[in-house]
């Protein structure tokens, strides 16, 4: 790495805090407490909130049993759901506070296949709450997050909910409450601590509740340490790489071969073709016997059969890069607002289910190490990538579960990677172009491979690796967990000039128009401010970039859903909305 390299490692740290509830904060409020399966903490919170004067509705989305309504008057009634073909939905309450509990969900069912019904329910609830004026949502899990000390990771797959929440915050911040992870044994104590947090009106949205008090999350950045020696993989053992023998999967396989690996098993869903055969021959020219097997790592039956076949063969590293993000030829990487069950299921398959199943293989066969390729979108929260980010986050939970066990494990959440994989596709290249204009740089393959060697030498199960400019727009208006990464607050670069304008709306139109023209690769006069934005060929990526540009120029945070919903409006109408928001803020 060079001295001016802006590649950094992000690590999650926890700081002690206290939450003081506002006196009377519960009086007159409406709370909807939902769980997937039983939740003693939810039951306890319902009692505390009810005792303090709140109206509380309680329901179990997994069973669809009729729950009790606990009101301020102490009466009880039925919890009503809207009929839906997509699964259970909740009655909409304008201005209500929703809390979804995933704290006691059974993590695995059947023969090792993951049941993702709870994940789909979480996505639908996020969508519902974001569409309700004044509503807010909190998600409560019991993942065993990596707070201070060593704790058992009980629900690694529930990291899905954490990345989902981060993306909800990025897309629809006004309807976002926060994430809470429980490490409290007594349900009554957990209910009281949750109530203190929820009624404190705190802006902290990544919280860990423990018996010795609450903690809040902070991401901290550090430079990449040098690669240490002595933590390599045994070259004579069999190394397993998922991902299909092309793109980044092949680059990792070649990196292993160059480091002396003698045997590789590469797994992929696609059949062996000319490109893959050529790559296998390249590996063989490096003295590595490489075999390709068509296998879906998200299929429990297939992975269990592979585990049985490999018994007795010493296993070195298991590298999980497999991913599927297409459905019927179309990208499944989309905003939270538009995500469907089918898209989420595709994103979860090879990526998340594959991570859970391959981690079982690694443990059963006594692998030396497991390296999982996750995404920085899961760490930071990325508008427009909710399902993709959430599926990747499961890998982070898997690495923490394996940590300190027999298998040395690390999940690396990468910033955008150029040259190969998703970054080499049209969709990926367009998205990465947007990130780069906003200050988040592409990582090279060489940077990725050198970082993998470094990560294997560290004693950290989760690393986020990204490169960004100090003035990166994507961290503007950051949540508390990101505050240490932000050099300055959003400047509102055009606000001073706005104050001197007689025609404020016209000035805003011209500022946004100039940026839009640059995004559309046209002259500003070609952008008609009186035409609907949707008619200007503005896609979701341009809408995403508009979101950050508006915040940089006018210090106004719009949700991605607001920008997308405004595509039927004109640029003039958007400028009027911005002027209204600016005036409301006293500027």
Coordinates of C-alpha atoms in Angstrom, one line a residue:
X1 CA 0.0 0.0 0.0
X2 CA 1.3 3.5 -0.8
X3 CA 1.5 6.3 1.8
X4 CA -1.5 8.2 0.1
X5 CA -3.6 5.0 -0.1
X6 CA -7.0 5.9 1.4
X7 CA -7.9 2.2 2.0
X8 CA -9.1 1.7 5.6
X9 CA -10.3 -1.0 7.9
X10 CA -13.5 -0.2 9.7
X11 CA -14.2 -1.9 13.0
X12 CA -17.2 -1.8 15.3
X13 CA -16.6 -0.7 18.8
X14 CA -18.9 -0.4 21.8
X15 CA -19.1 2.5 24.3
X16 CA -21.0 2.5 27.6
X17 CA -23.9 4.8 27.9
X18 CA -27.1 5.4 29.9
X19 CA -30.6 6.1 28.7
X20 CA -32.9 8.4 30.7
X21 CA -36.6 8.1 29.7
X22 CA -38.5 11.4 29.5
X23 CA -41.1 11.7 32.2
X24 CA -44.5 10.9 30.8
X25 CA -43.0 10.0 27.4
X26 CA -45.2 6.9 27.1
X27 CA -48.5 8.7 27.8
X28 CA -50.7 9.0 24.7
X29 CA -48.4 7.0 22.4
X30 CA -49.3 3.9 20.5
X31 CA -46.9 0.9 20.4
X32 CA -47.2 -2.1 18.1
X33 CA -45.0 -5.0 19.5
X34 CA -44.5 -7.8 17.0
X35 CA -42.4 -10.9 17.2
X36 CA -41.6 -13.9 15.1
X37 CA -42.3 -16.7 17.5
X38 CA -42.4 -16.2 21.3
X39 CA -40.6 -13.3 22.9
X40 CA -40.6 -12.9 26.6
X41 CA -38.8 -9.6 26.2
X42 CA -41.7 -8.3 24.0
X43 CA -44.2 -9.5 26.6
X44 CA -42.3 -7.7 29.3
X45 CA -41.9 -4.5 27.3
X46 CA -45.7 -4.5 26.7
X47 CA -46.3 -4.6 30.5
X48 CA -43.9 -1.7 31.2
X49 CA -45.2 0.5 28.4
X50 CA -48.8 -0.2 29.4
X51 CA -48.1 0.6 33.0
X52 CA -46.6 3.9 31.9
X53 CA -49.7 5.0 30.0
X54 CA -49.0 3.8 26.4
X55 CA -51.4 2.0 24.2
X56 CA -49.8 -1.3 23.3
X57 CA -50.7 -4.0 20.7
X58 CA -48.9 -7.3 20.8
X59 CA -48.8 -10.0 18.1
X60 CA -46.9 -13.0 16.9
X61 CA -46.3 -12.9 13.2
X62 CA -45.0 -16.4 13.0
X63 CA -48.2 -18.1 14.2
X64 CA -50.7 -15.3 13.3
X65 CA -52.3 -16.0 16.6
X66 CA -54.6 -13.2 17.8
X67 CA -52.7 -11.2 20.2
X68 CA -53.9 -9.0 23.1
X69 CA -54.4 -5.3 22.9
X70 CA -53.3 -3.6 26.1
X71 CA -54.6 -0.1 26.2
X72 CA -54.2 2.8 28.7
X73 CA -57.6 1.9 30.1
X74 CA -56.6 -1.7 30.7
X75 CA -59.1 -3.1 28.2
X76 CA -58.2 -6.0 25.9
X77 CA -59.2 -6.6 22.3
X78 CA -58.2 -8.4 19.1
X79 CA -55.2 -7.5 17.1
X80 CA -56.3 -7.0 13.5
X81 CA -54.3 -7.8 10.4
X82 CA -54.9 -6.6 6.8
X83 CA -55.5 -9.6 4.4
X84 CA -52.5 -10.2 2.2
X85 CA -51.3 -12.9 -0.2
X86 CA -47.7 -12.0 0.8
X87 CA -47.9 -13.1 4.4
X88 CA -49.0 -11.6 7.7
X89 CA -49.3 -7.8 7.8
X90 CA -50.1 -5.5 10.6
X91 CA -52.9 -2.9 10.9
X92 CA -51.5 0.4 10.0
X93 CA -51.4 3.0 12.8
X94 CA -50.5 6.6 11.7
X95 CA -47.7 7.8 14.0
X96 CA -47.4 4.5 15.8
X97 CA -44.1 3.1 17.1
X98 CA -43.3 -0.5 15.9
X99 CA -40.9 -2.9 17.5
X100 CA -40.1 -6.2 15.8
X101 CA -38.6 -8.9 18.1
X102 CA -36.5 -11.6 16.5
X103 CA -34.9 -12.5 19.8
X104 CA -36.1 -16.0 20.3
X105 CA -36.5 -17.2 16.8
X106 CA -35.3 -20.8 16.1
X107 CA -32.3 -20.2 13.7
X108 CA -32.3 -23.4 11.7
X109 CA -35.0 -25.9 10.8
X110 CA -35.2 -29.3 9.2
X111 CA -32.1 -30.8 7.8
X112 CA -30.0 -27.6 8.0
X113 CA -32.0 -25.5 5.5
X114 CA -32.5 -22.0 6.8
X115 CA -36.1 -20.8 7.1
X116 CA -36.1 -17.2 5.9
X117 CA -39.8 -16.5 6.5
X118 CA -38.9 -14.2 9.4
X119 CA -36.6 -12.3 7.1
X120 CA -39.3 -11.7 4.5
X121 CA -41.6 -10.5 7.3
X122 CA -39.0 -8.0 8.5
X123 CA -38.7 -6.7 4.9
X124 CA -42.4 -6.3 4.6
X125 CA -42.7 -4.5 7.9
X126 CA -39.9 -2.1 7.0
X127 CA -41.9 -1.3 3.8
X128 CA -45.1 -0.8 5.6
X129 CA -43.7 1.5 8.3
X130 CA -41.8 3.6 5.8
X131 CA -45.1 4.3 4.0
X132 CA -46.9 5.4 7.2
X133 CA -46.7 9.1 8.1
X134 CA -45.0 9.6 11.5
X135 CA -44.4 5.9 12.2
X136 CA -41.1 4.5 13.4
X137 CA -39.6 1.1 13.6
X138 CA -37.1 -0.6 15.9
X139 CA -35.8 -4.2 15.4
X140 CA -34.7 -6.2 18.5
X141 CA -32.5 -9.3 18.0
X142 CA -30.4 -11.7 20.1
X143 CA -27.5 -12.3 17.8
X144 CA -24.6 -12.2 20.3
X145 CA -23.1 -9.1 18.7
X146 CA -19.4 -8.6 19.4
X147 CA -19.5 -6.3 22.3
X148 CA -16.7 -6.1 24.9
X149 CA -15.6 -9.6 26.0
X150 CA -16.4 -13.0 24.5
X151 CA -20.0 -13.9 24.0
X152 CA -21.7 -16.7 22.3
X153 CA -23.1 -15.9 18.9
X154 CA -26.6 -17.4 19.2
X155 CA -28.2 -16.2 16.0
X156 CA -25.7 -15.4 13.2
X157 CA -28.3 -15.2 10.5
X158 CA -30.1 -12.4 12.3
X159 CA -27.3 -10.0 11.2
X160 CA -29.6 -9.9 8.2
X161 CA -31.9 -7.7 10.3
X162 CA -29.1 -5.4 11.2
X163 CA -28.1 -4.6 7.7
X164 CA -31.7 -4.3 6.7
X165 CA -32.2 -1.7 9.4
X166 CA -29.1 0.2 8.3
X167 CA -30.5 0.4 4.8
X168 CA -33.9 1.4 6.1
X169 CA -32.1 4.3 7.9
X170 CA -30.3 5.2 4.7
X171 CA -33.5 5.2 2.6
X172 CA -36.2 6.3 5.0
X173 CA -34.5 7.9 8.0
X174 CA -37.6 9.6 9.3
X175 CA -39.3 6.3 9.9
X176 CA -36.3 4.6 11.4
X177 CA -36.0 4.0 15.2
X178 CA -33.0 1.7 15.6
X179 CA -31.4 -1.7 16.2
X180 CA -31.2 -3.3 19.6
X181 CA -29.4 -6.5 20.5
X182 CA -30.2 -8.2 23.8
X183 CA -27.7 -9.9 26.1
X184 CA -29.9 -9.8 29.2
X185 CA -31.0 -13.0 30.9
X186 CA -34.0 -11.8 32.8
X187 CA -37.0 -10.9 30.5
X188 CA -38.4 -8.3 33.0
X189 CA -35.0 -6.6 33.2
X190 CA -34.8 -6.6 29.4
X191 CA -38.2 -5.1 29.1
X192 CA -37.4 -2.3 31.5
X193 CA -34.1 -1.5 29.8
X194 CA -35.8 -1.5 26.4
X195 CA -38.4 0.9 27.6
X196 CA -35.8 3.2 29.0
X197 CA -34.1 3.3 25.6
X198 CA -37.2 3.7 23.6
X199 CA -38.7 6.4 25.8
X200 CA -35.4 8.4 26.0
X201 CA -35.8 9.9 22.5
X202 CA -32.2 9.0 21.9
X203 CA -30.8 9.3 18.5
X204 CA -28.6 6.2 19.0
X205 CA -29.8 3.5 16.6
X206 CA -27.3 0.7 17.2
X207 CA -27.6 -0.4 20.8
X208 CA -26.5 -3.4 22.8
X209 CA -28.3 -4.1 26.1
X210 CA -26.4 -6.1 28.6
X211 CA -26.9 -7.0 32.3
X212 CA -24.2 -4.5 33.2
X213 CA -25.8 -1.7 31.2
X214 CA -26.4 -0.4 27.6
X215 CA -23.7 0.2 25.0
X216 CA -23.8 2.1 21.7
X217 CA -21.9 1.2 18.5
X218 CA -19.2 3.3 16.8
X219 CA -17.3 2.5 13.7
X220 CA -13.7 3.5 13.8
X221 CA -11.3 3.6 10.9
X222 CA -7.7 2.5 10.8
X223 CA -5.1 1.9 8.1
X224 CA -4.3 -1.5 6.9
X225 CA -1.7 -3.2 9.0
X226 CA 1.2 -5.1 7.3
X227 CA 0.6 -8.7 6.4
X228 CA 2.0 -10.9 9.2
X229 CA 3.6 -14.3 8.6
X230 CA 3.0 -17.5 10.4
X231 CA -0.8 -17.6 9.9
X232 CA -0.9 -19.2 6.5
X233 CA -2.7 -22.2 5.3
X234 CA -1.2 -25.7 4.9
X235 CA -0.4 -26.0 1.2
X236 CA -0.9 -29.8 1.1
X237 CA -4.5 -29.6 2.4
X238 CA -7.5 -29.3 0.1
X239 CA -8.8 -25.8 -0.2
X240 CA -12.5 -25.1 -1.1
X241 CA -13.5 -22.0 -3.1
X242 CA -17.2 -21.2 -3.9
X243 CA -18.0 -18.7 -6.6
X244 CA -17.7 -20.4 -10.0
X245 CA -14.0 -20.3 -11.1
X246 CA -14.5 -16.9 -12.8
X247 CA -14.1 -13.3 -11.7
X248 CA -13.0 -12.8 -8.1
X249 CA -13.4 -16.5 -7.3
X250 CA -10.8 -17.4 -9.9
X251 CA -8.5 -14.6 -8.6
X252 CA -8.7 -16.0 -5.1
X253 CA -8.0 -19.5 -6.4
X254 CA -5.0 -18.2 -8.4
X255 CA -3.8 -16.4 -5.3
X256 CA -3.9 -19.6 -3.3
X257 CA -2.0 -21.5 -6.1
X258 CA 0.7 -18.9 -6.1
X259 CA 1.1 -19.2 -2.4
X260 CA 1.7 -22.9 -2.8
X261 CA -1.7 -24.6 -2.6
X262 CA -1.5 -28.0 -4.2
X263 CA -5.2 -28.9 -4.4
X264 CA -8.3 -26.8 -5.0
X265 CA -12.0 -27.7 -5.2
X266 CA -13.9 -24.9 -6.8
X267 CA -17.7 -24.9 -6.5
X268 CA -20.2 -23.1 -8.8
X269 CA -23.8 -23.2 -10.0
X270 CA -22.9 -22.8 -13.7
X271 CA -21.7 -25.7 -15.8
X272 CA -18.1 -26.0 -16.8
X273 CA -17.5 -23.9 -19.9
X274 CA -14.5 -22.8 -22.0
X275 CA -13.7 -19.9 -19.7
X276 CA -13.7 -22.0 -16.6
X277 CA -11.7 -24.8 -18.3
X278 CA -9.1 -22.2 -19.3
X279 CA -8.9 -20.9 -15.8
X280 CA -8.5 -24.5 -14.4
X281 CA -5.5 -25.0 -16.8
X282 CA -4.0 -21.8 -15.6
X283 CA -4.2 -23.0 -12.1
X284 CA -2.6 -26.4 -13.1
X285 CA 0.3 -24.5 -14.8
X286 CA 1.0 -23.1 -11.3
X287 CA 1.4 -26.6 -9.9
X288 CA -2.1 -26.8 -8.4
X289 CA -4.5 -29.6 -9.1
X290 CA -7.8 -27.8 -9.5
X291 CA -11.2 -29.5 -9.8
X292 CA -14.5 -27.8 -10.6
X293 CA -17.8 -29.1 -9.3
X294 CA -21.3 -27.9 -10.3
X295 CA -22.9 -27.4 -6.9
X296 CA -25.3 -24.9 -5.4
X297 CA -23.9 -24.0 -2.0
X298 CA -27.3 -22.8 -0.8
X299 CA -28.7 -26.4 -1.3
X300 CA -28.5 -28.2 2.1
X301 CA -28.7 -31.7 0.5
X302 CA -25.9 -31.0 -1.9
X303 CA -23.6 -29.4 0.7
X304 CA -24.3 -32.2 3.2
X305 CA -23.4 -34.8 0.5
X306 CA -20.2 -32.9 -0.3
X307 CA -19.3 -33.0 3.4
X308 CA -19.7 -36.7 3.6
X309 CA -17.6 -37.2 0.4
X310 CA -14.8 -35.1 1.8
X311 CA -14.5 -36.8 5.2
X312 CA -11.0 -38.0 5.9
X313 CA -9.5 -35.4 3.5
X314 CA -7.7 -32.7 5.6
X315 CA -9.3 -29.4 4.8
X316 CA -7.3 -26.1 4.6
X317 CA -9.2 -23.0 3.8
X318 CA -12.9 -22.6 2.9
X319 CA -13.4 -19.4 0.9
X320 CA -17.0 -18.3 0.3
X321 CA -17.6 -15.9 -2.6
X322 CA -20.7 -17.4 -4.2
X323 CA -23.5 -15.0 -4.9
X324 CA -26.6 -14.8 -7.1
X325 CA -28.2 -11.5 -7.7
X326 CA -30.3 -12.1 -10.8
X327 CA -33.8 -13.3 -11.3
X328 CA -35.0 -14.1 -14.8
X329 CA -32.1 -12.1 -16.1
X330 CA -32.9 -9.0 -14.1
X331 CA -31.0 -7.6 -11.2
X332 CA -32.4 -8.3 -7.7
X333 CA -30.3 -5.4 -6.2
X334 CA -33.0 -2.8 -5.5
X335 CA -34.3 -0.4 -3.0
X336 CA -36.0 -1.6 0.2
X337 CA -39.3 0.0 -1.0
X338 CA -39.5 -2.1 -4.1
X339 CA -37.9 -5.4 -2.9
X340 CA -40.0 -8.5 -3.4
X341 CA -40.0 -11.8 -1.6
X342 CA -38.7 -13.5 -4.8
X343 CA -35.8 -11.0 -5.1
X344 CA -34.9 -11.4 -1.4
X345 CA -35.0 -15.2 -1.7
X346 CA -32.5 -15.1 -4.6
X347 CA -30.1 -12.9 -2.8
X348 CA -30.3 -15.0 0.4
X349 CA -29.7 -18.4 -1.4
X350 CA -26.1 -18.8 -2.4
X351 CA -24.8 -15.9 -0.3
X352 CA -26.4 -16.3 3.1
X353 CA -27.7 -19.9 3.1
X354 CA -24.4 -20.9 1.5
X355 CA -22.4 -19.2 4.3
X356 CA -24.4 -21.1 6.9
X357 CA -24.0 -24.4 5.2
X358 CA -20.4 -24.1 4.3
X359 CA -19.6 -23.0 7.8
X360 CA -21.1 -26.4 9.0
X361 CA -18.9 -28.1 6.4
X362 CA -15.8 -26.3 7.7
X363 CA -16.6 -27.2 11.3
X364 CA -17.5 -30.8 10.6
X365 CA -14.3 -31.4 8.6
X366 CA -12.0 -29.4 10.8
X367 CA -10.9 -26.8 8.3
X368 CA -8.0 -24.6 9.2
X369 CA -9.8 -21.3 8.3
X370 CA -12.8 -19.8 6.6
X371 CA -12.8 -16.5 4.7
X372 CA -16.2 -15.0 3.7
X373 CA -16.6 -12.2 1.2
X374 CA -19.2 -9.8 2.5
X375 CA -20.1 -6.2 1.5
X376 CA -19.5 -2.8 3.1
X377 CA -23.1 -2.1 2.2
X378 CA -24.0 -4.3 5.2
X379 CA -21.8 -2.3 7.5
X380 CA -22.6 1.2 6.4
X381 CA -26.2 0.8 5.2
X382 CA -26.7 1.4 1.5
X383 CA -29.7 3.0 -0.2
X384 CA -30.8 1.0 -3.1
X385 CA -29.1 -2.3 -1.9
X386 CA -31.2 -3.4 1.0
X387 CA -31.6 -7.1 0.2
X388 CA -28.1 -7.4 -1.1
X389 CA -26.6 -5.8 2.0
X390 CA -28.8 -7.8 4.4
X391 CA -27.8 -11.1 2.7
X392 CA -24.1 -10.3 3.0
X393 CA -24.5 -9.4 6.6
X394 CA -25.2 -13.0 7.5
X395 CA -21.6 -13.8 6.5
X396 CA -20.4 -11.4 9.3
X397 CA -22.5 -13.3 11.8
X398 CA -21.2 -16.7 10.6
X399 CA -17.6 -15.5 11.1
X400 CA -18.3 -14.4 14.6
X401 CA -20.0 -17.7 15.5
X402 CA -16.9 -19.6 14.2
X403 CA -14.5 -17.2 15.9
X404 CA -12.4 -18.7 18.8
X405 CA -13.6 -22.1 17.8
X406 CA -11.6 -24.7 15.9
X407 CA -12.0 -22.8 12.6
X408 CA -10.1 -19.5 12.2
X409 CA -12.7 -17.3 10.5
X410 CA -13.0 -13.8 9.1
X411 CA -15.7 -12.1 7.1
X412 CA -14.4 -9.2 5.0
X413 CA -17.0 -6.6 4.0
X414 CA -15.6 -5.0 0.9
X415 CA -16.2 -1.6 -0.6
X416 CA -16.8 -1.6 -4.3
X417 CA -14.4 -3.8 -6.2
X418 CA -13.6 -3.0 -9.8
X419 CA -12.3 -5.2 -12.6
X420 CA -14.1 -8.4 -11.7
X421 CA -17.4 -9.9 -10.5
X422 CA -20.4 -7.5 -9.9
X423 CA -18.1 -4.5 -10.5
X424 CA -17.3 -5.8 -14.0
X425 CA -21.0 -6.0 -15.0
X426 CA -23.0 -3.1 -16.5
X427 CA -25.2 -2.8 -13.4
X428 CA -22.2 -3.0 -11.0
X429 CA -20.1 -0.6 -13.1
X430 CA -22.9 2.0 -13.1
X431 CA -23.4 1.7 -9.4
X432 CA -19.7 2.0 -8.7
X433 CA -19.4 5.0 -10.9
X434 CA -22.0 6.7 -8.7
X435 CA -20.1 5.7 -5.5
X436 CA -16.9 7.0 -6.9
X437 CA -18.4 10.4 -7.8
X438 CA -19.6 10.5 -4.2
X439 CA -16.1 9.7 -2.8
X440 CA -16.1 5.9 -2.3
X441 CA -13.3 4.5 -4.5
X442 CA -13.1 1.2 -6.2
X443 CA -10.7 -1.4 -4.7
X444 CA -8.4 -3.2 -7.0
X445 CA -8.0 -7.0 -7.2
X446 CA -4.4 -6.6 -5.9
X447 CA -5.7 -4.7 -2.9
X448 CA -8.3 -7.3 -2.2
X449 CA -5.9 -10.2 -2.3
X450 CA -3.2 -8.6 -0.2
X451 CA -5.9 -7.7 2.4
X452 CA -7.1 -11.4 2.5
X453 CA -3.5 -12.4 3.6
X454 CA -3.5 -9.7 6.2
X455 CA -7.0 -10.7 7.5
X456 CA -6.0 -14.3 8.0
X457 CA -3.2 -13.1 10.3
X458 CA -5.6 -10.9 12.5
X459 CA -7.7 -12.0 15.4
X460 CA -10.8 -10.2 14.3
X461 CA -13.8 -12.0 12.8
X462 CA -15.3 -9.0 11.1
X463 CA -13.4 -6.4 9.0
X464 CA -14.8 -3.8 6.6
X465 CA -12.4 -2.6 4.0
X466 CA -13.1 0.5 1.9
X467 CA -11.3 3.5 0.3
X468 CA -12.9 6.9 0.4
X469 CA -12.1 10.6 0.2
X470 CA -12.3 12.6 3.4
X471 CA -15.1 14.7 1.8
X472 CA -17.1 11.7 0.7
X473 CA -20.8 12.6 0.4
X474 CA -22.1 9.2 1.3
X475 CA -21.2 9.8 4.9
X476 CA -22.9 13.2 5.1
X477 CA -25.6 13.5 7.7
X478 CA -24.2 10.4 9.3
X479 CA -26.0 8.4 12.0
X480 CA -24.2 8.3 15.4
X481 CA -22.5 5.0 14.6
X482 CA -20.8 6.7 11.7
X483 CA -19.9 10.0 13.3
X484 CA -16.2 9.2 13.9
X485 CA -15.8 8.7 10.1
X486 CA -17.1 12.1 9.1
X487 CA -14.6 14.8 9.0
X488 CA -17.1 17.7 8.9
X489 CA -20.8 18.2 9.1
X490 CA -22.7 18.6 5.7
X491 CA -21.8 22.2 4.7
X492 CA -24.8 23.2 2.7
X493 CA -22.6 24.7 0.1
X494 CA -25.3 26.7 -1.6
X495 CA -27.2 27.9 1.5
X496 CA -25.3 31.2 1.8
X497 CA -26.1 32.1 -1.8
X498 CA -29.7 31.0 -1.4
X499 CA -30.2 33.6 1.3
X500 CA -29.4 36.4 -1.1
X501 CA -31.9 35.2 -3.7
X502 CA -35.2 36.9 -4.4
X503 CA -36.3 33.8 -6.3
X504 CA -35.2 31.0 -3.9
X505 CA -37.1 28.2 -5.8
X506 CA -35.5 29.3 -9.1
X507 CA -32.1 29.3 -7.6
X508 CA -32.6 25.8 -6.2
X509 CA -33.8 24.6 -9.6
X510 CA -30.6 25.9 -11.3
X511 CA -28.3 24.3 -8.7
X512 CA -30.0 20.9 -9.0
X513 CA -30.4 21.2 -12.7
X514 CA -26.7 21.7 -13.2
X515 CA -25.9 18.5 -11.2
X516 CA -28.6 16.6 -13.0
X517 CA -27.2 17.6 -16.4
X518 CA -23.8 16.2 -15.3
X519 CA -25.3 13.0 -14.2
X520 CA -27.3 12.7 -17.5
X521 CA -24.3 13.7 -19.6
X522 CA -26.1 16.6 -21.2
X523 CA -26.2 20.4 -21.2
X524 CA -28.2 22.1 -18.3
X525 CA -30.6 23.7 -20.8
X526 CA -31.6 20.2 -22.0
X527 CA -33.0 19.5 -18.6
X528 CA -36.6 21.0 -18.7
X529 CA -37.5 21.9 -15.1
X530 CA -41.2 21.8 -16.1
X531 CA -41.1 18.2 -17.2
X532 CA -41.7 15.2 -14.9
X533 CA -38.4 13.9 -13.5
X534 CA -39.3 10.4 -14.6
X535 CA -39.4 11.5 -18.2
X536 CA -35.7 12.7 -18.0
X537 CA -34.5 9.1 -18.0
X538 CA -33.6 9.4 -14.3
X539 CA -33.1 5.9 -13.0
X540 CA -32.7 4.7 -9.4
X541 CA -28.9 5.2 -9.5
X542 CA -29.3 8.9 -10.5
X543 CA -31.9 9.3 -7.9
X544 CA -29.4 7.9 -5.4
X545 CA -26.8 10.4 -6.4
X546 CA -29.4 13.2 -6.3
X547 CA -30.1 12.3 -2.6
X548 CA -26.4 12.9 -1.7
X549 CA -26.0 16.0 -3.9
X550 CA -29.1 17.7 -2.3
X551 CA -27.7 17.1 1.1
X552 CA -24.3 18.5 0.2
X553 CA -25.7 21.6 -1.4
X554 CA -28.6 22.4 0.9
X555 CA -28.1 20.3 4.1
X556 CA -31.5 18.7 3.5
X557 CA -31.9 15.0 4.0
X558 CA -34.4 13.3 1.7
X559 CA -35.2 9.6 1.8
X560 CA -34.5 7.6 -1.3
X561 CA -38.2 6.7 -1.3
X562 CA -39.1 10.4 -1.4
X563 CA -36.8 11.0 -4.4
X564 CA -38.2 7.9 -6.2
X565 CA -41.8 8.8 -5.3
X566 CA -41.1 12.3 -6.7
X567 CA -40.3 11.1 -10.2
X568 CA -43.8 12.1 -11.3
X569 CA -43.1 15.7 -10.1
X570 CA -41.1 18.3 -11.9
X571 CA -37.8 19.8 -10.9
X572 CA -39.7 22.9 -9.9
X573 CA -41.9 20.9 -7.5
X574 CA -38.8 19.3 -6.0
X575 CA -37.2 22.7 -5.5
X576 CA -40.4 24.0 -3.8
X577 CA -40.2 21.0 -1.4
X578 CA -36.5 21.7 -0.7
X579 CA -37.2 25.4 0.0
X580 CA -40.0 24.4 2.4
X581 CA -37.6 22.1 4.3
X582 CA -34.9 24.7 4.4
X583 CA -37.3 27.3 5.8
X584 CA -38.6 24.9 8.4
X585 CA -35.0 24.5 9.5
X586 CA -34.8 28.3 10.0
X587 CA -32.5 29.0 7.0

